[in-house]
Amino acid sequence: MIENMLVMNKLRILGTAFIVVASAAIISSCGDKRSTGWEYARNMYDPIAYNPDQPNKNFKNGQTAQVPPAGTIPVGFDGFFEYPNTIEGYEAAGVSLTNPLPAAPANLAQGKVLYQNMCSHCHGAEGKGDGSIIKQDKFPPPPSYSTGMSSRGGAVKDLTDGKIFHTITYGVNLMGPHRSQLEPSERWKIVMYVHELQKLQ
Amino acid sequence: MRSISLFFRSVVQSLVIICFFGINTLMAQDATEGAALFQKNCKSCHALDRKMTGPALKGVNERREEAWLLKWIKNAPAMIASGDPTAVQLYNENNKMLMTPMPMLTEGNILSILAYIKTEGEKPLAAAATSSAAGAAAVTSSDGGINTYMIIGLIAVILIALFIILALNRVIATLEKLLIDGPDAELELLEVQTESSGLSNFNHLVKNKKFIFFTIILSVIFLSAVGLKGMWNTGVHQGYQPVQPIKFSHQLHAGLNQINCQYCHSGAFKSKNASIPSLNVCMNCHNYVQATEKYNGEISPEIQKIYTALDYDPKTSQYGANQRPVEWIRIHNLPDLAYFNHSQHVSVAGIECQKCHGPIETMAEVYQYSPLTMKWCINCHKETEVNHKDNAYYDDLIAAHEKLKKGDKITASLLGGIECGKCHY
């Protein structure tokens, strides 16, 4: 009798084991990637103060991140830029604005890195207007630094400090303004490196 | 006579044919030369069928006289200054943007550009819509490496246990067969066979201690596996991949287009937050890029979401007043009790974004690659060597150690003891 029961039990044991293993596999694999999963003490994740990217009903537009009041100067702000986004402002900047940073190798090296990260996908590694997006024909080519003509007069290779700075700040034609992405000092470092690229042949 | 006239006729015919083909190839040459010149000199500001910085050029050959165009393309600003009525009108219509003077183009160059515009403008519009190759590459989901291994291990353990029990069963069975090999065995065999209905089977099972024991063991293993996995993953958002309001693909932007991470996440290099780019950064490219070729000439619905959020009219290039931010869903979220600073890791330590965020340039939809647990942070901090050479951040630290080596005394201020944040936090 025992022997027989064992024979029958073996089937059941196998069956149970199979079900257990299968359900373990199923349950472990059904984690939902659209949810964060189980959380314990969610309030430890949520800050007491508002995060900049959080909605906020205390402000009229419902955002936590507010535009600073006009005339606010951020900590470490390195200089005013009082030239307006007009052709006159551009010309004026070209005449009277010069790079306040010393032409040190460290600044130039940082300018190169910034140029590669912020400009080269359009203007190309050597400023010839052949960046990765241009090569794929997804964006019209900008004029070459060394051989192109500026739409605001003259050759691009003759553009001065102030004109390049004005262009990065406000953009021109299809190029958008980059002042929200680059601090003035970073723009000046890029200007320094652009001058190097203008000299290329 | 007749043969002579025939001869002349054939000569004239062939001449006509030669001339015809000649002109045709000449025109084609003009157009190909024009295409190259257009690419180099005009394309920055002009498209054929849409207004960009300058007006759309399709049909310009009919709109303006050739002599006027020649003069205009050579030196547009001079023409505006001279007070030519058409030139002044154009200048005012296009936001008072001056057209780049092109003194280096010869008359022939300009004519071939015009030939290119003419032939290109006469082509039917449907020719577009070519490759939509990019596509959504299969995103390899990384549903928690450790935990998958853990589960596989557990399953293996269960299987091994099962195998051992089965083997033991067999041994016991053989032993019993040898010990209780008497006349009763056959009788009982018969008895069992007659009684074997479903209910009696179940009763036998419930009475079987070995079976009960095995079931309990299995359920304990199973429940502890599930429980351990649940507890292990509580508060760990690894693999989290929420549906974002815009189907932005890092695979396309960072991978295929090779736009540097810093271009959009400019904060990562200089502040605590990597920062989600504001929409003006999107518009630096998407004022032009509308992916119309993939949507039968319509603006891509995903790019349209940027325009809607900005209340931007792509036809007039004007922004409205009713602007609202895109409500992106945050994926990487450290608890508020932990402080993390991007610039410290990216700028000071020089760590690649991919070290923590995984192969972001292959993700069509972003998921959380790393567990962001304390153990994960600490393991990396234990292993990573500090590169203090030419690294201004560590200058003070190195200076302090040099002083100590020399036997000098150092002050708290040398170790940053008079930084504002030490007291006023």
XYZ file of C-alpha atoms in Angstrom:
626
model
C 0.000 0.000 0.000
C 2.717 2.456 0.952
C 4.565 1.742 -2.204
C 1.532 2.402 -4.304
C 0.701 5.589 -2.535
C 4.207 6.746 -3.112
C 3.861 6.077 -6.809
C 0.711 8.172 -6.963
C 2.157 10.849 -4.705
C 5.103 11.235 -6.955
C 2.825 12.524 -9.669
C 1.164 14.904 -7.272
C 4.462 16.030 -5.828
C 5.753 16.706 -9.289
C 2.546 18.527 -10.161
C 2.614 20.707 -7.055
C 6.276 21.493 -7.510
C 5.633 22.499 -11.084
C 2.741 24.784 -10.124
C 4.797 26.408 -7.359
C 7.777 27.052 -9.593
C 5.600 28.334 -12.408
C 3.650 30.716 -10.181
C 6.869 31.972 -8.577
C 8.246 32.716 -12.029
C 5.046 34.432 -13.137
C 4.694 36.564 -10.024
C 8.325 37.630 -10.095
C 8.154 38.656 -13.748
C 4.978 40.712 -13.579
C 6.643 43.890 -12.221
C 4.932 46.821 -13.957
C 7.495 49.116 -15.564
C 4.944 51.953 -15.683
C 4.731 52.086 -11.894
C 7.395 52.748 -9.310
C 6.466 49.519 -7.527
C 5.976 49.158 -3.793
C 6.960 52.123 -1.746
C 7.459 52.433 1.959
C 7.210 55.873 3.516
C 6.581 57.813 0.321
C 6.785 61.021 2.348
C 10.537 60.498 2.594
C 10.753 60.944 -1.173
C 8.596 64.036 -1.304
C 10.406 67.105 -0.053
C 8.804 69.414 2.476
C 9.848 72.389 0.393
C 8.713 72.486 -3.237
C 10.950 71.025 -5.922
C 11.529 73.415 -8.829
C 9.710 71.046 -11.198
C 6.638 70.578 -9.011
C 3.214 72.087 -9.591
C 2.465 74.793 -7.059
C -0.922 76.241 -6.366
C 0.510 79.194 -4.452
C 1.457 80.907 -7.687
C -0.894 82.183 -10.324
C 0.594 80.093 -13.133
C 0.733 76.949 -11.002
C 4.494 76.476 -11.304
C 7.130 76.436 -8.584
C 9.854 77.708 -10.889
C 9.152 81.391 -11.331
C 10.843 83.928 -13.537
C 12.910 86.197 -11.273
C 11.640 89.784 -11.012
C 13.046 92.200 -13.587
C 16.493 93.492 -12.689
C 17.380 90.559 -10.450
C 21.078 89.715 -10.470
C 22.037 86.109 -9.752
C 24.922 85.244 -7.437
C 28.176 85.200 -9.382
C 26.697 87.174 -12.269
C 29.582 88.271 -14.403
C 28.593 91.338 -16.291
C 25.706 93.127 -17.907
C 24.927 92.859 -21.555
C 23.089 96.004 -22.513
C 23.092 95.554 -26.276
C 19.580 94.979 -27.661
C 18.660 92.249 -30.125
C 18.715 94.532 -33.172
C 21.101 95.105 -36.012
C 22.174 98.328 -34.273
C 22.813 96.443 -31.021
C 24.825 93.892 -32.949
C 26.962 96.521 -34.631
C 27.447 98.403 -31.365
C 28.489 95.219 -29.551
C 30.890 94.476 -32.393
C 32.577 97.825 -31.997
C 32.784 98.290 -28.243
C 32.535 94.868 -26.606
C 35.683 92.821 -26.096
C 36.356 89.560 -24.313
C 36.862 90.287 -20.582
C 38.544 86.916 -20.002
C 42.320 86.648 -20.293
C 43.475 84.622 -23.309
C 44.775 81.828 -21.071
C 45.211 78.257 -22.345
C 42.849 77.010 -19.622
C 40.055 79.287 -20.851
C 40.647 78.238 -24.429
C 40.587 74.560 -23.457
C 37.291 75.037 -21.634
C 35.994 76.974 -24.612
C 36.838 74.036 -26.838
C 34.934 71.596 -24.639
C 31.964 73.955 -24.463
C 32.067 74.464 -28.214
C 32.095 70.725 -28.827
C 29.208 70.147 -26.445
C 27.043 73.112 -27.330
C 27.817 74.116 -30.939
C 29.487 71.333 -32.896
C 26.380 69.301 -33.739
C 25.439 72.126 -36.132
C 28.604 74.122 -36.797
C 30.868 71.074 -37.004
C 33.992 70.272 -35.021
C 35.974 72.783 -37.101
C 33.246 75.351 -37.598
C 32.782 74.519 -41.253
C 29.034 74.188 -40.929
C 29.063 70.407 -41.208
C 27.920 69.079 -37.836
C 26.223 65.743 -37.248
C 22.726 67.138 -37.843
C 23.766 68.965 -41.005
C 25.428 65.848 -42.428
C 22.159 63.967 -42.039
C 20.405 66.779 -43.893
C 18.075 67.440 -40.990
C 18.951 71.107 -40.620
C 20.181 73.702 -43.123
C 23.925 74.319 -42.914
C 25.199 77.424 -41.103
C 27.925 79.393 -42.892
C 31.500 78.226 -42.367
C 33.518 80.253 -39.839
C 36.521 80.377 -42.111
C 35.011 80.806 -45.572
C 31.353 81.809 -45.138
C 29.624 85.153 -45.471
C 27.652 86.693 -42.626
C 24.046 87.660 -43.321
C 24.738 90.859 -41.394
C 27.626 91.873 -43.619
C 31.226 90.850 -44.087
C 32.934 87.484 -43.922
C 32.325 85.286 -40.897
C 36.071 85.001 -40.325
C 36.210 88.754 -39.622
C 33.518 88.756 -36.910
C 34.714 90.410 -33.722
C 34.343 89.390 -30.071
C 31.192 91.428 -29.504
C 29.454 90.253 -32.677
C 30.013 86.570 -31.872
C 28.911 87.122 -28.276
C 25.783 88.946 -29.491
C 25.008 86.069 -31.876
C 25.341 83.375 -29.176
C 23.233 85.463 -26.814
C 20.345 86.291 -29.134
C 20.800 83.931 -32.063
C 20.406 84.950 -35.680
C 18.267 83.649 -38.535
C 17.656 79.934 -37.823
C 20.030 79.827 -34.865
C 18.157 80.259 -31.606
C 19.267 82.278 -28.583
C 21.574 80.345 -26.255
C 21.685 82.678 -23.272
C 19.530 80.375 -21.143
C 21.970 77.497 -21.626
C 25.268 79.380 -21.369
C 26.409 81.842 -18.746
C 28.203 84.960 -20.016
C 31.605 83.585 -18.964
C 30.929 80.357 -20.860
C 29.904 82.343 -23.925
C 33.165 84.285 -23.760
C 35.163 81.063 -23.606
C 33.343 79.834 -26.698
C 34.039 83.171 -28.436
C 37.709 82.589 -27.711
C 37.624 79.175 -29.350
C 35.547 80.381 -32.319
C 38.335 82.857 -33.078
C 40.694 79.877 -33.375
C 38.318 78.182 -35.812
C 37.996 81.362 -37.887
C 41.733 81.135 -38.589
C 41.444 77.634 -40.100
C 41.641 77.224 -43.832
C 18.847 66.610 -106.476
C 16.583 64.478 -104.491
C 19.450 62.741 -102.754
C 20.962 66.110 -101.892
C 17.716 67.353 -100.385
C 17.391 64.109 -98.478
C 20.937 64.493 -97.236
C 20.251 68.041 -96.093
C 17.087 66.998 -94.377
C 18.828 64.288 -92.414
C 21.634 66.688 -91.519
C 19.144 69.244 -90.277
C 17.283 66.584 -88.362
C 20.371 65.336 -86.625
C 21.461 68.885 -85.914
C 18.105 69.623 -84.352
C 18.358 66.459 -82.268
C 21.909 67.242 -81.228
C 20.939 70.797 -80.309
C 17.929 69.554 -78.368
C 19.952 67.082 -76.349
C 22.741 69.581 -76.009
C 20.471 72.208 -74.531
C 18.882 69.634 -72.317
C 22.184 68.437 -70.913
C 23.322 72.036 -70.634
C 20.252 72.832 -68.559
C 20.760 69.721 -66.488
C 24.359 70.739 -65.885
C 23.200 74.179 -64.847
C 20.741 72.648 -62.434
C 23.311 70.294 -60.866
C 25.820 73.114 -60.519
C 22.987 75.225 -59.154
C 22.094 72.526 -56.630
C 25.619 72.566 -55.216
C 25.678 76.362 -55.121
C 22.217 76.470 -53.531
C 23.347 74.007 -50.870
C 26.396 76.116 -50.094
C 25.041 79.638 -50.254
C 21.269 79.749 -49.976
C 20.075 76.819 -47.916
C 20.949 78.362 -44.540
C 18.046 80.755 -44.962
C 15.881 79.570 -47.862
C 13.773 76.518 -48.600
C 11.825 75.947 -51.797
C 8.372 75.309 -50.404
C 8.325 76.965 -46.981
C 9.273 80.272 -45.499
C 12.316 80.129 -43.269
C 14.512 83.100 -42.452
C 13.896 84.185 -46.023
C 10.851 83.576 -48.228
C 10.073 80.304 -50.020
C 11.805 80.296 -53.383
C 9.453 78.122 -55.403
C 8.179 80.098 -58.389
C 10.598 82.965 -57.853
C 11.489 82.750 -61.538
C 7.949 83.861 -62.397
C 7.545 86.310 -59.525
C 10.565 88.463 -60.354
C 12.440 89.484 -63.458
C 15.773 87.841 -64.054
C 17.690 91.128 -64.164
C 16.235 92.167 -60.823
C 17.088 88.775 -59.276
C 20.679 88.982 -60.525
C 21.110 92.367 -58.947
C 19.333 91.377 -55.732
C 21.271 88.184 -55.112
C 24.604 89.913 -55.731
C 23.994 92.629 -53.185
C 20.611 92.813 -51.516
C 21.482 95.340 -48.761
C 22.685 97.831 -51.381
C 19.410 97.506 -53.260
C 17.405 98.131 -50.102
C 19.581 101.148 -49.345
C 19.029 102.464 -52.865
C 15.285 102.456 -52.216
C 14.155 99.909 -54.820
C 10.421 99.518 -53.978
C 10.313 95.688 -54.327
C 13.493 95.332 -52.289
C 12.206 97.556 -49.471
C 8.897 95.702 -49.438
C 10.682 92.342 -49.164
C 12.879 93.682 -46.369
C 9.830 94.759 -44.390
C 7.942 91.539 -45.037
C 10.779 89.437 -43.610
C 11.242 90.976 -40.163
C 13.812 93.434 -41.522
C 16.391 90.698 -41.933
C 19.050 91.565 -44.475
C 19.961 89.034 -47.114
C 23.653 88.142 -47.179
C 25.368 89.863 -50.113
C 26.907 87.326 -52.502
C 29.621 89.210 -54.384
C 31.546 85.996 -55.047
C 28.803 84.544 -57.268
C 29.208 85.181 -60.991
C 26.238 85.877 -63.230
C 26.524 82.320 -64.526
C 26.467 80.958 -60.984
C 23.299 82.850 -60.178
C 21.633 81.714 -63.396
C 22.389 78.089 -62.595
C 20.967 78.527 -59.073
C 17.838 79.958 -60.668
C 17.739 77.010 -63.092
C 17.958 74.675 -60.124
C 15.099 76.455 -58.353
C 13.031 76.286 -61.537
C 13.545 72.554 -62.176
C 13.231 71.672 -58.493
C 10.070 73.765 -58.083
C 8.400 72.053 -61.049
C 8.858 68.598 -59.532
C 5.685 67.119 -58.034
C 5.487 67.448 -54.278
C 4.863 63.788 -53.472
C 8.493 62.884 -54.152
C 9.334 63.345 -50.486
C 8.631 60.914 -47.682
C 11.655 58.679 -47.950
C 13.234 56.982 -45.061
C 11.590 56.646 -41.730
C 14.442 54.414 -40.799
C 15.006 55.660 -37.298
C 12.156 53.694 -35.822
C 11.810 52.604 -32.276
C 14.560 50.169 -31.491
C 13.730 47.499 -29.050
C 14.478 48.792 -25.633
C 16.197 46.186 -23.599
C 14.345 46.225 -20.334
C 16.604 45.760 -17.412
C 14.115 44.587 -14.830
C 16.483 44.505 -11.908
C 19.532 42.332 -12.560
C 20.083 41.126 -8.992
C 16.489 40.118 -8.476
C 16.226 38.076 -11.651
C 19.304 36.145 -10.593
C 17.823 35.718 -7.157
C 14.635 34.213 -8.559
C 16.514 31.914 -10.943
C 18.612 30.749 -7.987
C 15.522 30.039 -5.909
C 13.906 28.074 -8.704
C 17.092 26.053 -9.027
C 17.091 25.376 -5.268
C 13.465 24.226 -5.402
C 14.181 21.928 -8.335
C 17.198 20.424 -6.575
C 15.128 19.878 -3.406
C 12.443 18.182 -5.468
C 15.013 15.951 -7.108
C 16.500 14.949 -3.753
C 13.075 14.161 -2.293
C 12.146 12.052 -5.302
C 15.408 10.161 -5.037
C 14.848 9.581 -1.304
C 11.318 8.405 -2.033
C 12.616 5.833 -4.405
C 15.190 4.617 -1.887
C 12.531 4.320 0.832
C 10.208 2.510 -1.536
C 12.816 -0.085 -2.430
C 13.703 -0.540 1.226
C 10.056 -1.057 2.181
C 9.559 -3.477 -0.663
C 12.473 -5.552 0.618
C 11.336 -5.418 4.279
C 7.577 -5.914 3.928
C 7.681 -8.464 1.152
C 4.980 -10.859 2.460
C 1.667 -12.317 1.413
C -0.187 -9.198 2.732
C 1.284 -7.028 0.050
C -0.760 -8.525 -2.747
C -3.975 -8.313 -0.735
C -3.505 -4.669 0.074
C -2.691 -4.003 -3.512
C -6.094 -5.346 -4.509
C -7.786 -3.359 -1.737
C -6.297 -0.122 -2.917
C -7.187 -0.752 -6.516
C -10.869 -1.295 -5.677
C -11.056 1.778 -3.461
C -9.250 4.237 -5.666
C -11.942 6.896 -6.083
C -11.074 10.638 -6.023
C -12.130 11.188 -2.419
C -10.119 8.339 -1.015
C -7.110 9.500 -2.968
C -7.407 12.910 -1.343
C -7.808 11.355 2.084
C -4.682 9.333 1.555
C -2.857 12.442 0.481
C -3.902 14.467 3.521
C -2.836 11.622 5.803
C 0.524 11.350 4.087
C 2.933 13.208 6.378
C 5.695 13.289 3.844
C 3.468 14.994 1.329
C 2.215 17.536 3.860
C 5.752 18.273 4.963
C 6.877 18.759 1.386
C 3.939 21.046 0.606
C 4.687 23.178 3.650
C 8.359 23.421 2.746
C 7.518 24.452 -0.790
C 5.050 27.113 0.284
C 7.507 28.506 2.823
C 10.187 28.756 0.146
C 7.753 30.303 -2.300
C 6.352 32.835 0.151
C 9.782 33.859 1.381
C 10.978 34.282 -2.196
C 8.058 36.545 -3.013
C 8.411 38.369 0.282
C 12.129 38.891 -0.109
C 11.727 40.194 -3.638
C 8.955 42.505 -2.508
C 10.990 43.898 0.372
C 14.155 44.121 -1.707
C 12.353 46.185 -4.323
C 10.360 48.393 -1.993
C 11.312 51.958 -2.770
C 13.665 50.871 -5.581
C 12.405 52.302 -8.843
C 14.869 50.533 -11.105
C 13.331 49.860 -14.504
C 10.665 52.507 -13.963
C 9.569 53.735 -17.379
C 6.566 56.042 -17.155
C 4.659 57.275 -20.192
C 5.856 60.824 -20.841
C 3.640 63.597 -22.201
C 5.798 63.847 -25.336
C 7.304 60.755 -26.967
C 10.788 62.230 -26.846
C 13.415 59.756 -28.036
C 16.945 59.967 -26.639
C 17.880 57.364 -29.219
C 17.088 59.858 -31.977
C 18.437 63.028 -30.366
C 21.480 61.813 -28.454
C 22.170 58.654 -30.460
C 21.485 59.306 -34.110
C 21.804 63.098 -34.149
C 24.725 63.083 -31.695
C 23.568 66.111 -29.787
C 25.660 66.319 -26.638
C 23.851 65.742 -23.334
C 24.999 69.136 -22.097
C 23.199 70.947 -24.907
C 19.820 70.241 -23.334
C 20.767 69.264 -19.762
C 23.083 72.224 -19.359
C 22.602 72.179 -15.585
C 24.330 68.819 -15.140
C 27.732 70.432 -15.573
C 27.269 73.371 -13.255
C 24.531 72.742 -10.730
C 22.907 70.224 -8.437
C 20.166 69.437 -10.945
C 20.770 68.128 -14.458
C 17.653 70.187 -15.287
C 14.931 69.295 -17.750
C 15.357 71.685 -20.697
C 12.784 74.413 -21.021
C 10.922 74.592 -24.306
C 13.043 77.424 -25.690
C 15.864 74.872 -25.968
C 13.607 72.572 -28.020
C 12.741 75.517 -30.256
C 16.411 76.119 -31.099
C 16.025 73.240 -33.551
C 12.288 72.691 -33.796
C 11.612 76.147 -35.129
C 12.827 74.467 -38.303
C 12.604 70.694 -37.752
C 8.995 69.582 -38.029
C 9.420 66.033 -39.402
C 6.720 66.766 -41.998
C 8.194 64.187 -44.371
C 7.087 61.423 -42.019
C 3.534 62.690 -41.606
C 2.434 63.427 -45.191
C 3.345 67.070 -44.999
C 1.712 67.639 -41.606
C 3.757 68.717 -38.588
C 4.660 65.737 -36.393
C 2.026 65.447 -33.637
C 4.762 65.200 -31.015
C 6.467 68.388 -32.230
C 3.048 70.018 -32.406
C 2.811 69.436 -28.631
C 5.789 71.797 -28.187
C 4.044 74.415 -30.309
C 0.788 73.988 -28.402
C 2.547 74.318 -25.052
C 4.284 77.476 -26.257
C 1.154 78.796 -27.994
C 3.346 79.064 -31.081
C 1.994 79.454 -34.580
C 4.399 77.785 -37.033
C 2.837 79.660 -39.958
C 3.528 83.130 -38.624
C 6.412 82.147 -36.263
C 4.703 84.111 -33.486
C 4.342 83.127 -29.832
C 1.042 83.646 -28.051
C 0.380 84.563 -24.441
C -1.187 81.288 -23.332
C 2.018 79.356 -22.590
C 2.303 76.446 -20.196
C 5.111 74.041 -19.365
C 5.147 70.407 -20.455
C 4.458 68.237 -17.420
C 7.250 65.682 -17.737
C 7.135 62.803 -15.299
C 10.153 62.512 -13.085
C 11.879 59.134 -13.318
C 14.976 59.436 -11.125
C 13.868 60.478 -7.697
C 16.119 60.300 -4.683
C 14.450 60.499 -1.303
C 14.616 63.972 0.148
C 16.942 62.725 2.876
C 19.734 62.089 0.351
C 21.704 64.906 -1.256
C 23.019 64.399 -4.756
C 24.874 66.952 -6.854
C 25.280 66.477 -10.602
C 28.102 68.987 -11.125
C 30.214 67.288 -8.455
C 30.024 64.004 -10.345
C 30.053 65.302 -13.918
C 32.459 68.252 -13.724
C 34.717 67.431 -10.763
C 34.877 63.640 -11.069
C 34.414 63.625 -14.858
C 31.974 60.720 -14.814
C 30.141 59.933 -18.042
C 26.362 60.305 -17.933
C 26.027 56.679 -19.049
C 27.752 55.386 -15.916
C 24.569 56.009 -13.935
C 21.941 56.525 -16.604
C 22.892 53.533 -18.725
C 22.874 53.448 -22.524
C 20.713 56.540 -22.685
C 21.626 57.142 -26.340
C 19.860 53.901 -27.279
C 16.683 54.510 -25.288
C 13.656 55.395 -27.369
C 11.865 55.739 -24.041
C 13.845 56.452 -20.903
C 13.811 54.086 -17.957
C 15.690 54.146 -14.681
C 18.819 52.131 -15.322
C 20.444 52.163 -11.898
C 18.803 51.140 -8.630
C 19.823 54.427 -6.896
C 20.062 52.547 -3.617
C 22.513 53.518 -0.912
C 24.454 50.304 -1.495
C 24.837 51.224 -5.159
C 26.178 54.687 -4.266
C 28.552 53.341 -1.642
C 29.956 50.565 -3.812
C 30.908 53.099 -6.479
C 32.398 55.482 -3.907
C 34.505 52.627 -2.535
C 35.834 51.612 -5.928
C 36.311 54.932 -7.691
C 39.762 56.449 -7.542
C 39.919 60.202 -7.118
C 41.688 61.951 -9.940
C 43.160 65.003 -8.223
C 45.723 65.895 -10.896
C 44.942 69.225 -12.598
C 41.671 69.254 -10.738
C 41.140 72.619 -9.082
C 38.530 71.166 -6.772
C 41.172 69.220 -4.852
C 43.832 71.943 -4.742
C 43.052 72.943 -1.167
C 43.032 69.358 -0.013
C 46.394 68.603 -1.633
C 47.849 71.859 -0.257
C 46.723 70.894 3.243
C 48.382 67.500 2.954
C 51.588 69.013 1.642
C 51.670 71.308 4.662
C 51.087 68.399 7.032
C 53.881 66.445 5.389
C 56.239 69.352 5.957
C 55.210 69.410 9.600
C 53.372 72.758 9.338
C 50.184 73.430 11.225
C 47.005 73.835 9.220
C 43.949 75.907 10.072
C 40.261 75.166 9.752
C 39.956 77.840 7.085
C 42.350 75.933 4.832
C 39.916 73.034 4.943
C 37.012 75.244 3.956
C 36.116 76.217 7.496
C 35.158 79.768 6.557
C 32.839 78.918 3.678
C 29.414 80.506 4.163
C 27.594 77.190 3.916
C 29.454 75.692 6.833
C 27.376 77.806 9.196
C 24.601 79.399 7.162
C 22.882 76.441 5.532
